[in-house]
Coordinates of C-alpha atoms and ligand atoms in Angstrom, one line a residue:
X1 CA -8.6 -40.0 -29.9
X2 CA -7.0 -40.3 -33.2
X3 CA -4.4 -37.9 -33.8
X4 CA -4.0 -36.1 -36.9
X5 CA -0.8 -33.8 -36.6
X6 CA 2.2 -35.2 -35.3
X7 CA 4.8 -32.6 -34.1
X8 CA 8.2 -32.7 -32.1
X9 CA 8.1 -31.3 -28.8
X10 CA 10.9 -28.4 -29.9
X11 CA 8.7 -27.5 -32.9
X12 CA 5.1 -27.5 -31.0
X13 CA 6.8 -25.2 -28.1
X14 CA 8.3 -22.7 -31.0
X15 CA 4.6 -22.5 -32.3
X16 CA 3.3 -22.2 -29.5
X17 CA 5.3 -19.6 -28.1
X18 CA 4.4 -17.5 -31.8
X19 CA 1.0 -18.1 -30.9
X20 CA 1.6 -16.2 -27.5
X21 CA 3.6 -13.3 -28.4
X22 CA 1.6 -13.0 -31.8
X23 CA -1.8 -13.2 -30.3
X24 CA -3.9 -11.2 -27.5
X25 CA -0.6 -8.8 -26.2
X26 CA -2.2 -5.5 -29.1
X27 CA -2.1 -3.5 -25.5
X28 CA 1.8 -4.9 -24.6
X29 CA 2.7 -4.2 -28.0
X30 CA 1.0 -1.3 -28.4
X31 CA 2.4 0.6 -25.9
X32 CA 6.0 -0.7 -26.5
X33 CA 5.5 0.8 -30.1
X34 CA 4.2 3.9 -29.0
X35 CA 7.1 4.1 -27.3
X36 CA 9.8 3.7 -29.6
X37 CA 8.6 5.5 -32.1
X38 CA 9.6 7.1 -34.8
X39 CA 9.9 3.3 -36.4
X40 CA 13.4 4.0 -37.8
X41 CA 16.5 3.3 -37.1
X42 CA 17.4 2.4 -33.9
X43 CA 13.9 2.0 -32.8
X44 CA 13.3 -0.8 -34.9
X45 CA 16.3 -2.8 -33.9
X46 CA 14.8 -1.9 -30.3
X47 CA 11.6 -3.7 -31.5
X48 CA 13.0 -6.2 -33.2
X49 CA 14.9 -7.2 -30.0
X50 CA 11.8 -7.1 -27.7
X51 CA 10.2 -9.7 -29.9
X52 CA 13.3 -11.9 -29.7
X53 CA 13.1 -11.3 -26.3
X54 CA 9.5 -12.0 -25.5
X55 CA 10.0 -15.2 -27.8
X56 CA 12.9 -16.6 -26.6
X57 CA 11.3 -15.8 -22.7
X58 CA 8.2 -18.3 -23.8
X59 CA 10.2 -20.3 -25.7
X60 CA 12.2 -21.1 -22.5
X61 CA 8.7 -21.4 -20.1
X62 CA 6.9 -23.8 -22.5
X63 CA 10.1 -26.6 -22.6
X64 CA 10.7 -25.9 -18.9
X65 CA 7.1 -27.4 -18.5
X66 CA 7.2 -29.5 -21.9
X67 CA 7.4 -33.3 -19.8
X68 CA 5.2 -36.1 -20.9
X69 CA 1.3 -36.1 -19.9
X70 CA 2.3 -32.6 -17.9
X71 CA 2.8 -30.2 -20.7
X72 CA -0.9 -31.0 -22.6
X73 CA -2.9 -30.3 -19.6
X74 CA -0.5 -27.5 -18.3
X75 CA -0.2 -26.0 -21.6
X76 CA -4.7 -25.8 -22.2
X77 CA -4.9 -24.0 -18.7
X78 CA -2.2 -21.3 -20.1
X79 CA -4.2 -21.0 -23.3
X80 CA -7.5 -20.4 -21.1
X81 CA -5.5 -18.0 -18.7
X82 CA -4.1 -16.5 -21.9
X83 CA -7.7 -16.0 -23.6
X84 CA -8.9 -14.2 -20.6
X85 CA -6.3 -12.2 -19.9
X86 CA -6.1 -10.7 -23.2
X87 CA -9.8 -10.2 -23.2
X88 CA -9.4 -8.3 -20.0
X89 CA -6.5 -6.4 -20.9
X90 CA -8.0 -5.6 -23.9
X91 CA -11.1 -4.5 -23.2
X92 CA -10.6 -2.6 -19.3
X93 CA -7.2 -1.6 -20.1
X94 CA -6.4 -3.6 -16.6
X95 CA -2.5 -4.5 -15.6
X96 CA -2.0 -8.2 -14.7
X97 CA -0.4 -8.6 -11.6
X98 CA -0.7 -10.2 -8.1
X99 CA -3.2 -7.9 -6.6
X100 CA -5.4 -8.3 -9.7
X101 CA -5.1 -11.9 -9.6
X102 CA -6.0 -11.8 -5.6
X103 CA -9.1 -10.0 -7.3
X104 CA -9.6 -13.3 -9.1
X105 CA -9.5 -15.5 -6.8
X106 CA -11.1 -14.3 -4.0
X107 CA -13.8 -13.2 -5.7
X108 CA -17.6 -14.9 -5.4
X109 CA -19.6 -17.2 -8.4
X110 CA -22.1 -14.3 -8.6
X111 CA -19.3 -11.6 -9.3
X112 CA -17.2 -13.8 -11.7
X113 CA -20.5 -14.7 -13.2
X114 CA -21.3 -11.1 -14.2
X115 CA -18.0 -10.4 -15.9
X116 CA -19.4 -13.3 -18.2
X117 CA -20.0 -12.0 -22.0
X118 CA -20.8 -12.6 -25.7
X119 CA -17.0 -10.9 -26.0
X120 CA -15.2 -12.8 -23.3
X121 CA -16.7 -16.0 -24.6
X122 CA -15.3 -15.3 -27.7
X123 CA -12.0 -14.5 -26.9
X124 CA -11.8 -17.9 -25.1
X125 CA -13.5 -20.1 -27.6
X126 CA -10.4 -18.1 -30.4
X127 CA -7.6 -18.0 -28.2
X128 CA -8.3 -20.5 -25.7
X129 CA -10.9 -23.6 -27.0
X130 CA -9.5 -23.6 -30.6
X131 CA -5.7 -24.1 -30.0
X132 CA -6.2 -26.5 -27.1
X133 CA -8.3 -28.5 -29.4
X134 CA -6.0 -29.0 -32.0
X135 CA -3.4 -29.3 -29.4
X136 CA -5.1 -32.5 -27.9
X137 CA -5.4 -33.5 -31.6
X138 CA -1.4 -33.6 -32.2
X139 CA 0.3 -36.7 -31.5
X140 CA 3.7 -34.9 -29.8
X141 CA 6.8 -36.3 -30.5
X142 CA 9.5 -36.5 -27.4
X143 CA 11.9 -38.9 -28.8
X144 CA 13.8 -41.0 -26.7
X145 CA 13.9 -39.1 -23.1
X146 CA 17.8 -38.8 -23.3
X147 CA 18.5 -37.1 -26.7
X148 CA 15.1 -35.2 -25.4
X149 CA 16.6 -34.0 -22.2
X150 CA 20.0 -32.8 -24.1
X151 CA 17.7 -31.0 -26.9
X152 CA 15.2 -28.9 -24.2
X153 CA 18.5 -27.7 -22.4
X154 CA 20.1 -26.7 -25.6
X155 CA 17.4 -25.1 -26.3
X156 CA 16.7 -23.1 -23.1
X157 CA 20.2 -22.2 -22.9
X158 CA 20.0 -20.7 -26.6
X159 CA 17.1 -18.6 -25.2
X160 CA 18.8 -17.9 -22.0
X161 CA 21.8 -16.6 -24.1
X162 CA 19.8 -14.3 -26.9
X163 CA 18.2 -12.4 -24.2
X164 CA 21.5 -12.0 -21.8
X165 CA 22.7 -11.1 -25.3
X166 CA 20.1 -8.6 -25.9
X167 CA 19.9 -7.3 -22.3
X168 CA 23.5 -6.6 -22.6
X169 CA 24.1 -5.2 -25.9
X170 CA 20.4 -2.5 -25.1
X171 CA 21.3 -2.2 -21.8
X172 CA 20.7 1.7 -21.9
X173 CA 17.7 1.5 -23.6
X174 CA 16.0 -1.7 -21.6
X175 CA 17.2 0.6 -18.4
X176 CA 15.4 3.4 -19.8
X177 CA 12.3 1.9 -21.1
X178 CA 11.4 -0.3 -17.5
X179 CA 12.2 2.8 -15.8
X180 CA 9.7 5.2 -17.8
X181 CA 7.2 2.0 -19.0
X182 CA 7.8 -0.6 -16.7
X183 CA 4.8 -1.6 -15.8
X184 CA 4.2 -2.8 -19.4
X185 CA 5.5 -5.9 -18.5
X186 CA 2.3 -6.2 -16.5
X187 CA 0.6 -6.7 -20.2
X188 CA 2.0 -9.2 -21.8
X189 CA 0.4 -12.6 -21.6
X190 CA 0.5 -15.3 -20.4
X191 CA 4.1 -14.2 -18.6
X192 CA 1.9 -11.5 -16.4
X193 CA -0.4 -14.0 -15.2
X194 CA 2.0 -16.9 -14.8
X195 CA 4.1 -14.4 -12.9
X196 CA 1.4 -13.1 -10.8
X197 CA 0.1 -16.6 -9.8
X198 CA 3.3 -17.7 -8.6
X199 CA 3.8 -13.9 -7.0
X200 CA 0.1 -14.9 -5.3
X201 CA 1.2 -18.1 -4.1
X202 CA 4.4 -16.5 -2.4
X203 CA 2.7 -13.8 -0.7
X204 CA -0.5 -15.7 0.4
X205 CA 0.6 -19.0 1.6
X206 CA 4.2 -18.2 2.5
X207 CA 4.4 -15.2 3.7
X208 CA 3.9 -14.3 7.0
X209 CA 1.1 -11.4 6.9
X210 CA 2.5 -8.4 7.4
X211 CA 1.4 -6.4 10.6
X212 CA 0.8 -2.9 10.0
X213 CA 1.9 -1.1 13.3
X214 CA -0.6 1.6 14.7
X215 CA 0.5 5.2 14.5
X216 CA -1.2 7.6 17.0
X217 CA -3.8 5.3 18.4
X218 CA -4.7 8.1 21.0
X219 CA -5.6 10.7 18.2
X220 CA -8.5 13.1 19.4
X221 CA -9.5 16.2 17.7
X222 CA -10.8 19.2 19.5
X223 CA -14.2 19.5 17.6
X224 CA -14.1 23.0 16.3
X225 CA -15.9 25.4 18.0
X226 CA -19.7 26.8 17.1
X227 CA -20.0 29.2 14.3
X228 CA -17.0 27.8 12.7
X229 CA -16.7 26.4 9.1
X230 CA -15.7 23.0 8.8
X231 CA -11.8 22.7 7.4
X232 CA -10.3 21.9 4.0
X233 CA -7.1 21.1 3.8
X234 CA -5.8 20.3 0.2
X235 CA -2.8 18.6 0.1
X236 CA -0.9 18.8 -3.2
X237 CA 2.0 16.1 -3.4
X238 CA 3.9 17.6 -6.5
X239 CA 5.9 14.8 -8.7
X240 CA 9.6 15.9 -10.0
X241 CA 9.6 19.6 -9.4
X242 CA 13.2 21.0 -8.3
X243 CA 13.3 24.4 -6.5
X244 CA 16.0 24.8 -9.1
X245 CA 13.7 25.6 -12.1
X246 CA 10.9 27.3 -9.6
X247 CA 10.1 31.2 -10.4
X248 CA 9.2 31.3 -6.8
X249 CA 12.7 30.1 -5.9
X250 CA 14.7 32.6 -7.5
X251 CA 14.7 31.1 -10.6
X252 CA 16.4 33.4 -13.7
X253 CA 13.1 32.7 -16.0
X254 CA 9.6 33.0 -14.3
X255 CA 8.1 29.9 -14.3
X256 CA 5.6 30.5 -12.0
X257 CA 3.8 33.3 -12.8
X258 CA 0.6 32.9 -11.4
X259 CA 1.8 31.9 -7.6
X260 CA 3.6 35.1 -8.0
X261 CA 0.2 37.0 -8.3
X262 CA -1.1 35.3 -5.4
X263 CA -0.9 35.6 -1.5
X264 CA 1.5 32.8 -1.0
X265 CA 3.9 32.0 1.3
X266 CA 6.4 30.3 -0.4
X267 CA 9.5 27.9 1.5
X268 CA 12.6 28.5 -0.6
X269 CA 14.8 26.1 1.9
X270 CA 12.4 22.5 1.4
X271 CA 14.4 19.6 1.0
X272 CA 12.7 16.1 0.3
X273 CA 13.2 12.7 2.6
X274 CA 14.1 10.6 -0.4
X275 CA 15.3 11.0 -4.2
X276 CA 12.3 8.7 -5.8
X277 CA 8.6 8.6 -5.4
X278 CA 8.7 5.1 -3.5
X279 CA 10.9 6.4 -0.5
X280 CA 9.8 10.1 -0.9
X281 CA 6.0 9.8 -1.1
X282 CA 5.5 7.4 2.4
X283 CA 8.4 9.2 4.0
X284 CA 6.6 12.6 4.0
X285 CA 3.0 11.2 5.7
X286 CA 5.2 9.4 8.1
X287 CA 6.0 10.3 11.2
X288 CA 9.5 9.4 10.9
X289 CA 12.2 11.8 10.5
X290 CA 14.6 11.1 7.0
X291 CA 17.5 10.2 9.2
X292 CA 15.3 7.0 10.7
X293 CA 12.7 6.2 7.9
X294 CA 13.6 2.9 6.0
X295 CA 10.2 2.1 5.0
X296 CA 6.7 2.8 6.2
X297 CA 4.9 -0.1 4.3
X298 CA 4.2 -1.4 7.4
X299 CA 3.3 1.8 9.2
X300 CA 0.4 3.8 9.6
X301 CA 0.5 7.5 7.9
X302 CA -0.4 10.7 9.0
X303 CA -3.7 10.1 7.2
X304 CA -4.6 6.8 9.3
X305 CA -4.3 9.4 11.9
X306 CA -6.4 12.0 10.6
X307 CA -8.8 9.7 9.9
X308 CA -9.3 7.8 13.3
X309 CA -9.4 11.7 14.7
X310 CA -12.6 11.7 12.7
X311 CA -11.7 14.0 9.8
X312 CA -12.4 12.1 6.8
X313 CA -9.5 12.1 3.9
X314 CA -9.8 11.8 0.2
X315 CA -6.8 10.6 -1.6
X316 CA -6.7 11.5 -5.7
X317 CA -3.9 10.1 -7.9
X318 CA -3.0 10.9 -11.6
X319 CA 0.4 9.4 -10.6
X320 CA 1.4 5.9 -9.9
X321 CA -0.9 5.0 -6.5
X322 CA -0.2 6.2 -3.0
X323 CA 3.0 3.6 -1.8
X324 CA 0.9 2.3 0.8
X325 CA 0.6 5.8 2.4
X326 CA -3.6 5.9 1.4
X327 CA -4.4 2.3 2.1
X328 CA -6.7 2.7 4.7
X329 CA -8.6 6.3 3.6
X330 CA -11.5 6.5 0.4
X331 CA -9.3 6.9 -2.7
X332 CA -10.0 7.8 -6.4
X333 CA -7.4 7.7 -9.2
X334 CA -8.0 9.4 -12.2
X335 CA -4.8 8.9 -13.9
X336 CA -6.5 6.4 -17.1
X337 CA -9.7 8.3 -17.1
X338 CA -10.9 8.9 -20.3
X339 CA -12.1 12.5 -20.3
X340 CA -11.0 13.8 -23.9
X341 CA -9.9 17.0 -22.1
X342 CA -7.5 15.8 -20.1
X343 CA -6.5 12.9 -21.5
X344 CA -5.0 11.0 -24.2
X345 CA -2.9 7.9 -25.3
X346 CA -4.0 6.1 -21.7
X347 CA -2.4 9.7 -19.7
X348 CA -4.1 12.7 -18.1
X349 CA -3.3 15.8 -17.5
X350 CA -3.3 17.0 -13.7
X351 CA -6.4 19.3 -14.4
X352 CA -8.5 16.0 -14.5
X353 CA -7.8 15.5 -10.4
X354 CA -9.9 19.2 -10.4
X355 CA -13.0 17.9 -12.6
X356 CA -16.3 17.7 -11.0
X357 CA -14.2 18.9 -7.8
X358 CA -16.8 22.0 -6.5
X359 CA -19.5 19.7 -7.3
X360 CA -17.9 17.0 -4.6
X361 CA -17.0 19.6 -2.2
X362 CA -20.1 20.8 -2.2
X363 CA -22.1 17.3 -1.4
X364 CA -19.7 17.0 1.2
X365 CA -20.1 17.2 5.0
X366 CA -18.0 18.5 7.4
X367 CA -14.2 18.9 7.5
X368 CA -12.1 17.3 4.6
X369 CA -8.3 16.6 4.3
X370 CA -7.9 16.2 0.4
X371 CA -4.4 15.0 -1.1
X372 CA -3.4 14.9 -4.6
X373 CA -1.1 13.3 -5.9
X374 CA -0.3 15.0 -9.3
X375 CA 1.9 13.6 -12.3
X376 CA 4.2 17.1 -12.2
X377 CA 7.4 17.1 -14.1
X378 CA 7.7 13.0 -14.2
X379 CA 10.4 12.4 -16.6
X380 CA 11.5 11.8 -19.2
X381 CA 8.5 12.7 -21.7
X382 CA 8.1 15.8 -20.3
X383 CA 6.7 17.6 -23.1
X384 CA 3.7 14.9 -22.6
X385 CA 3.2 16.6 -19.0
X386 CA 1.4 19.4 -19.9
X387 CA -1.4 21.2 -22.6
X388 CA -0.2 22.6 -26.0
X389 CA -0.8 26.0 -24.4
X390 CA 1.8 25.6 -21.5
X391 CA 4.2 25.0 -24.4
X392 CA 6.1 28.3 -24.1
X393 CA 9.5 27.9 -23.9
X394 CA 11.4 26.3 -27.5
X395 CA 12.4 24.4 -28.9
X396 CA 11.3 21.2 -26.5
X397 CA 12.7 17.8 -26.7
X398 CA 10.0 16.0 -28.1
X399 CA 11.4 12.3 -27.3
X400 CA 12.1 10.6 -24.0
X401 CA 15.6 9.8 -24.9
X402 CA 17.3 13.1 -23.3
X403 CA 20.3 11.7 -24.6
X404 CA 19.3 12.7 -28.3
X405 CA 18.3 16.3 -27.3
X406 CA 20.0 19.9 -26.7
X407 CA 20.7 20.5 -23.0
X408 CA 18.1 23.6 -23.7
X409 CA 15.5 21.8 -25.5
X410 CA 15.1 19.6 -22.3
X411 CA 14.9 22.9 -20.0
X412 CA 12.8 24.3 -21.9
X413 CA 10.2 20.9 -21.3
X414 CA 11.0 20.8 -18.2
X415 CA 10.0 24.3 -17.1
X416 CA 6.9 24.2 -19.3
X417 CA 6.2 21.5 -16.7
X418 CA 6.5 23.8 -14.2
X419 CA 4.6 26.5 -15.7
X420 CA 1.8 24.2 -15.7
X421 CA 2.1 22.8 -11.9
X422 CA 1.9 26.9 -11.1
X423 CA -1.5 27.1 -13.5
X424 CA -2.6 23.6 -11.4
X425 CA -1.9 25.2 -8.3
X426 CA -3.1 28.7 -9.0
X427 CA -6.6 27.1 -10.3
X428 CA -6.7 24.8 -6.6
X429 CA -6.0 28.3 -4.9
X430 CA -9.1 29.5 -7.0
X431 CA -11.3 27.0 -6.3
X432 CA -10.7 27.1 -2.1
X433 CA -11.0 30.7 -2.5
X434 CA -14.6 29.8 -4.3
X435 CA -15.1 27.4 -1.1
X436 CA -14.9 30.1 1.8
X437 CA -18.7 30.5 2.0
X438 CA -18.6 26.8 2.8
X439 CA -15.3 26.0 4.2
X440 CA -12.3 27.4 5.8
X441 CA -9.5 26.3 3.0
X442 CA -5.7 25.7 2.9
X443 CA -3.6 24.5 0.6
X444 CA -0.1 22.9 1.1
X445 CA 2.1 21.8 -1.8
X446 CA 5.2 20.0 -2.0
X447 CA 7.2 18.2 -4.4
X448 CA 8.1 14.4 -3.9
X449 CA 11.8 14.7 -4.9
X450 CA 13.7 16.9 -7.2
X451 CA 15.5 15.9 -11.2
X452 CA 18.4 16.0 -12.8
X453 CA 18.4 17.9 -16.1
X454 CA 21.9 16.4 -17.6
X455 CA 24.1 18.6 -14.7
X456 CA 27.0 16.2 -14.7
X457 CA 25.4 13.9 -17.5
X458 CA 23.2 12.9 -14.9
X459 CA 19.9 12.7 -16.2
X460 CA 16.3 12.0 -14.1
X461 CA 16.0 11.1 -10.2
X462 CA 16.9 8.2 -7.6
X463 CA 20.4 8.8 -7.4
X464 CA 21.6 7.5 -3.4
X465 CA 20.5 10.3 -1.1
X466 CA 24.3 10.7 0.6
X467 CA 25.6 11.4 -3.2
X468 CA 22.5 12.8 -4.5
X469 CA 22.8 17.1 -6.4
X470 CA 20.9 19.4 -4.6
X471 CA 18.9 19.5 -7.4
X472 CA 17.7 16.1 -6.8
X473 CA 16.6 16.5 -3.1
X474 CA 15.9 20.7 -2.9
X475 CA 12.2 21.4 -3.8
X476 CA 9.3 23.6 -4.2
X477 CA 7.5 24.3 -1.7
X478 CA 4.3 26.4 -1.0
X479 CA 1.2 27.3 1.1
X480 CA -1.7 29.1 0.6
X481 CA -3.9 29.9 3.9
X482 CA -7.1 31.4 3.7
X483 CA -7.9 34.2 6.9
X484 CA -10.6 31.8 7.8
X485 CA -8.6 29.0 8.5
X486 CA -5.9 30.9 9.9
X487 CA -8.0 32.5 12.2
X488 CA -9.7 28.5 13.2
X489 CA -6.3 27.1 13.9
X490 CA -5.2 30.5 15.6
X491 CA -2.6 31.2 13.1
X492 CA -0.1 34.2 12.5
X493 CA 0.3 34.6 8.8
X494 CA 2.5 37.4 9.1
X495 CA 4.4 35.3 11.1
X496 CA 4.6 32.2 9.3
X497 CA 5.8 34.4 6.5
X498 CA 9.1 35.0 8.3
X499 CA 9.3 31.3 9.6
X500 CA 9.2 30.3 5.9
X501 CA 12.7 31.3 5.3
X502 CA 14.2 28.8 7.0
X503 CA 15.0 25.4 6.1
X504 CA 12.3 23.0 6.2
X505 CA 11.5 19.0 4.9
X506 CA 9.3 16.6 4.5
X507 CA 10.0 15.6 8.0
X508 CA 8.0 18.8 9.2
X509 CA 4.6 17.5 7.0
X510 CA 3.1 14.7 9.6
X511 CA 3.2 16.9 13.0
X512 CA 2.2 20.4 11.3
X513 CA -0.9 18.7 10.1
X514 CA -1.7 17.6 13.5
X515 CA -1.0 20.6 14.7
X516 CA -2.9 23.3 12.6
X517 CA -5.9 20.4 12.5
X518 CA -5.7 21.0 16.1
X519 CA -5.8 17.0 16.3
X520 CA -3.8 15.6 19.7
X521 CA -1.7 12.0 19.7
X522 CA 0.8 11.2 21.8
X523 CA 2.8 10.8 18.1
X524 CA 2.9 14.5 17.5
X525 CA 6.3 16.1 17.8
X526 CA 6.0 19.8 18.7
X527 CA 9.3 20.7 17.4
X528 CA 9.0 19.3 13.7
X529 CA 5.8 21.1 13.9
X530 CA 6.4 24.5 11.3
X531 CA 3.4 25.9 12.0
X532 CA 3.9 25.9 16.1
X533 CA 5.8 29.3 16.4
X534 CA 3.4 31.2 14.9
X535 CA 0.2 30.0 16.7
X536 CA -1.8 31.6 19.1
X537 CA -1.6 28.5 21.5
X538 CA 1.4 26.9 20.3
Ligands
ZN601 ZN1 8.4 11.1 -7.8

């Protein structure tokens, strides 16, 4: 083929690697904008650096690969990948990562063939077709492979060095934005899919598979007797919310107002297994204690249990997924839904988990053992956690960097959080209350972890549990029982009442659940049981 352009190796990776942060990443760029905004100041130095940063990352990829008769071929498949993944990402919103790739490449002709489309075509003929054909139309230019060699290292070591540079001289704000948004990385193409691959490659061919060890294979439950209703426990795993700032708890300002009008029994000693969602959230359906969980990916939860006693279990998330805890059990997450009530900029308000709710419980048969798995008080936008009309303590801090806002301003978000987890919670209580014709309903709520609101200049969570503030690790906790099911599992409310003063944790959440389900396995521990005291049998 004749070749029209002739280009230098250097030069054709520097376009190329415009091309790719210039071209199909709207959704990575979009987000990262949204993000630092207001455009001023700082912000746009922040911007300014991610560019240098996503260049100079491309810029080093495309010479690590740019060797004679490799780096054409190599280089079309990345434009293809590229072209799809951007169609993808920009048209289902979809993170690229390993377990979307595994997606890809298990999946059959007939499925990949109906994804096909005018659009996707499109994208692949613009992005993809085009530049590889005036790619294999360029004579490139390596020079001698000495002088070539020195020239690629210079240049990967510049780009090494601007974003060490970058990462040192931001390192706040690159902490702060991978911690809040950093799963954005999971948009920006072709890195995400290069990434992924390899990730795919690791896990699949390398890895051993990991063996999930069997919790409670014995698990039986005593099918409730005639005339009964079947159960429905709602399990509501809270997301940030610190016994600290809970009106329940003793807090100065009430910031749960509507709990405090119903028949709760509140637990104003909880304390949480871990200090982040990823320890916290497996830890509690475990059926390990905190002193001897290290991680439960490979461990069946309370629900695999529950669910091989034959009570099915519905997990919904509006946070980030379950942590392995729901892998095994029907799940639904709601947390990008589009429902113009709920939702906006890609985020949803907890109410979403209760939409369309009676409508489900009523199609469904027998017992149920719901979870969900709200968004809470997740930091640090937390005036995006909640409706305009939960908004009632002000001033708020209206940014995510807490560091630019009055200790009080962040309170105030904060417990506006709160106020709206009590308005969740109070509307669940509602609804099982609706449910008693059909069901005999509980509900159990519990926070994940507690925050830091700047006490100490700390700020957020995760903070090792052996130095971690009580604020970080004491939480809400609360239960709602109706008679019905208090009277099926042979409960003592007045009783449980009393218990609830002393100190409980997460550690107590696996056995009491087997216990007031009335469900036997030889993985049950009686004493971490809460509920044991107080029952008629127990
Ligand atoms: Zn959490």
């Amino acid at each position: 083929m004749k070749s029209h352009f002739s280009l230098g190796v250097i030069r054709l990776t520097l376009i190329a690697a415009l091309f790719f942060v210039l071209s199909g990443n709207q959704q990575f760029w979009g987000q990262c904008l949204a993000f630092f905004t207001p455009l001023q100041g700082h912000n746009l130095l922040l911007i300014g650096s991610l560019f240098s940063v996503t260049l100079c990352l491309m810029l080093f990829l495309l010479n690590l690969i740019a060797i004679p008769r490799l780096f054409r071929p190599l280089l079309t498949l990345i434009l293809l990948g590229h072209a799809a993944a951007a169609y993808f990402m920009n048209s289902y919103g979809i993170l690229i990562d390993r377990d979307m790739l595994q997606n890809v490449f298990e999946t059959n002709p007939a499925e990949a063939f109906e994804l096909v489309n005018l659009k996707l075509i499109g994208y692949l003929l613009v992005l993809g077709a085009l530049p590889s054909a005036l790619l294999w139309r360029t004579e490139i230019r390596y020079g001698n492979w000495g002088a070539a060699l020195g020239r690629k290292l210079g240049i990967m070591a510049l780009a090494l060095a601007v974003i060490g540079g970058n990462a040192w001289f931001f390192y706040q704000d690159y902490a702060s934005f991978f911690r809040n948004k950093g799963e954005v990385r999971r948009f920006f193409t072709p890195a995400n899919f290069i990434y992924g691959s390899g990730d795919y490659v690791h896990h699949h061919w390398f890895l051993k598979p990991m063996r999930i060890e069997a919790v409670g294979l014995d698990a039986k439950r005593q099918s409730p007797g005639t005339g009964n209703k079947p159960m429905l426990l709602v399990l509501v795993v809270g997301e940030t919310a610190r016994a600290a700032n809970f009106g329940l708890d003793g807090y100065g300002r009430q910031t749960t107002p509507q709990l405090a009008k119903l028949d709760v029994i509140n637990f104003p000693q909880a304390s949480s297994c871990g200090t982040a969602t990823a320890t916290s959230v497996p830890c509690m359906f475990s059926p390990m204690a905190r002193r001897d969980y290290k991680t439960s990916q490979h461990q069946e939860s309370l629900l695999d249990v529950v669910q091989r006693a034959g009570m099915p279990v519905l997990w919904k998330d509006n946070n980030s997924g379950c942590k392995g805890t729901c892998n095994r059990v029907p799940t639904e997450d709601v947390s990008s839904q589009k429902d113009p009530r709920w939702c906006r900029d890609g985020e949803c308000f907890d109410e979403v988990m209760l939409e369309g709710l009676d409508q489900q419980l009523a199609k469904h048969q027998g017992d149920l053992l719901l979870v969900l798995h709200q968004k809470g008080s997740h930091g640090p936008a937390y005036y995006l956690r909640y409706p305009n009309e939960f908004a009632r303590f002000t001033p708020v801090c209206q940014t995510n960097k807490l560091q630019d806002c009055s200790q009080e301003s962040i309170t105030n978000a904060y417990d506006n959080t709160i106020l709206y987890t009590d308005h969740f919670l109070a509307r669940i209580v509602t609804l099982l209350q609706q449910q008693q014709g059909r069901y005999n309903t509980a509900m159990w709520y519990m926070s994940d972890h507690g925050e830091s609101l700047g006490e100490n200049n700390l700020y957020l969570h995760g903070a090792p549990y052996a130095f971690a503030p009580e604020t970080q690790t004491h939480i809400p906790m609360v239960q709602w029982i109706s008679d019905g099911f208090a009277a099926q599992s042979k409960l003592d409310l007045s009783c449980l009442r009393q218990a609830a003063n002393q100190p409980v944790s997460h550690d107590n959440l696996f056995h009491s659940v087997l216990g007031i389900l009335d469900i036997q396995t030889s993985a049950y521990q009686p004493e971490l049981d809460l509920f044991k005291a107080c029952r008629a049998n127990g």
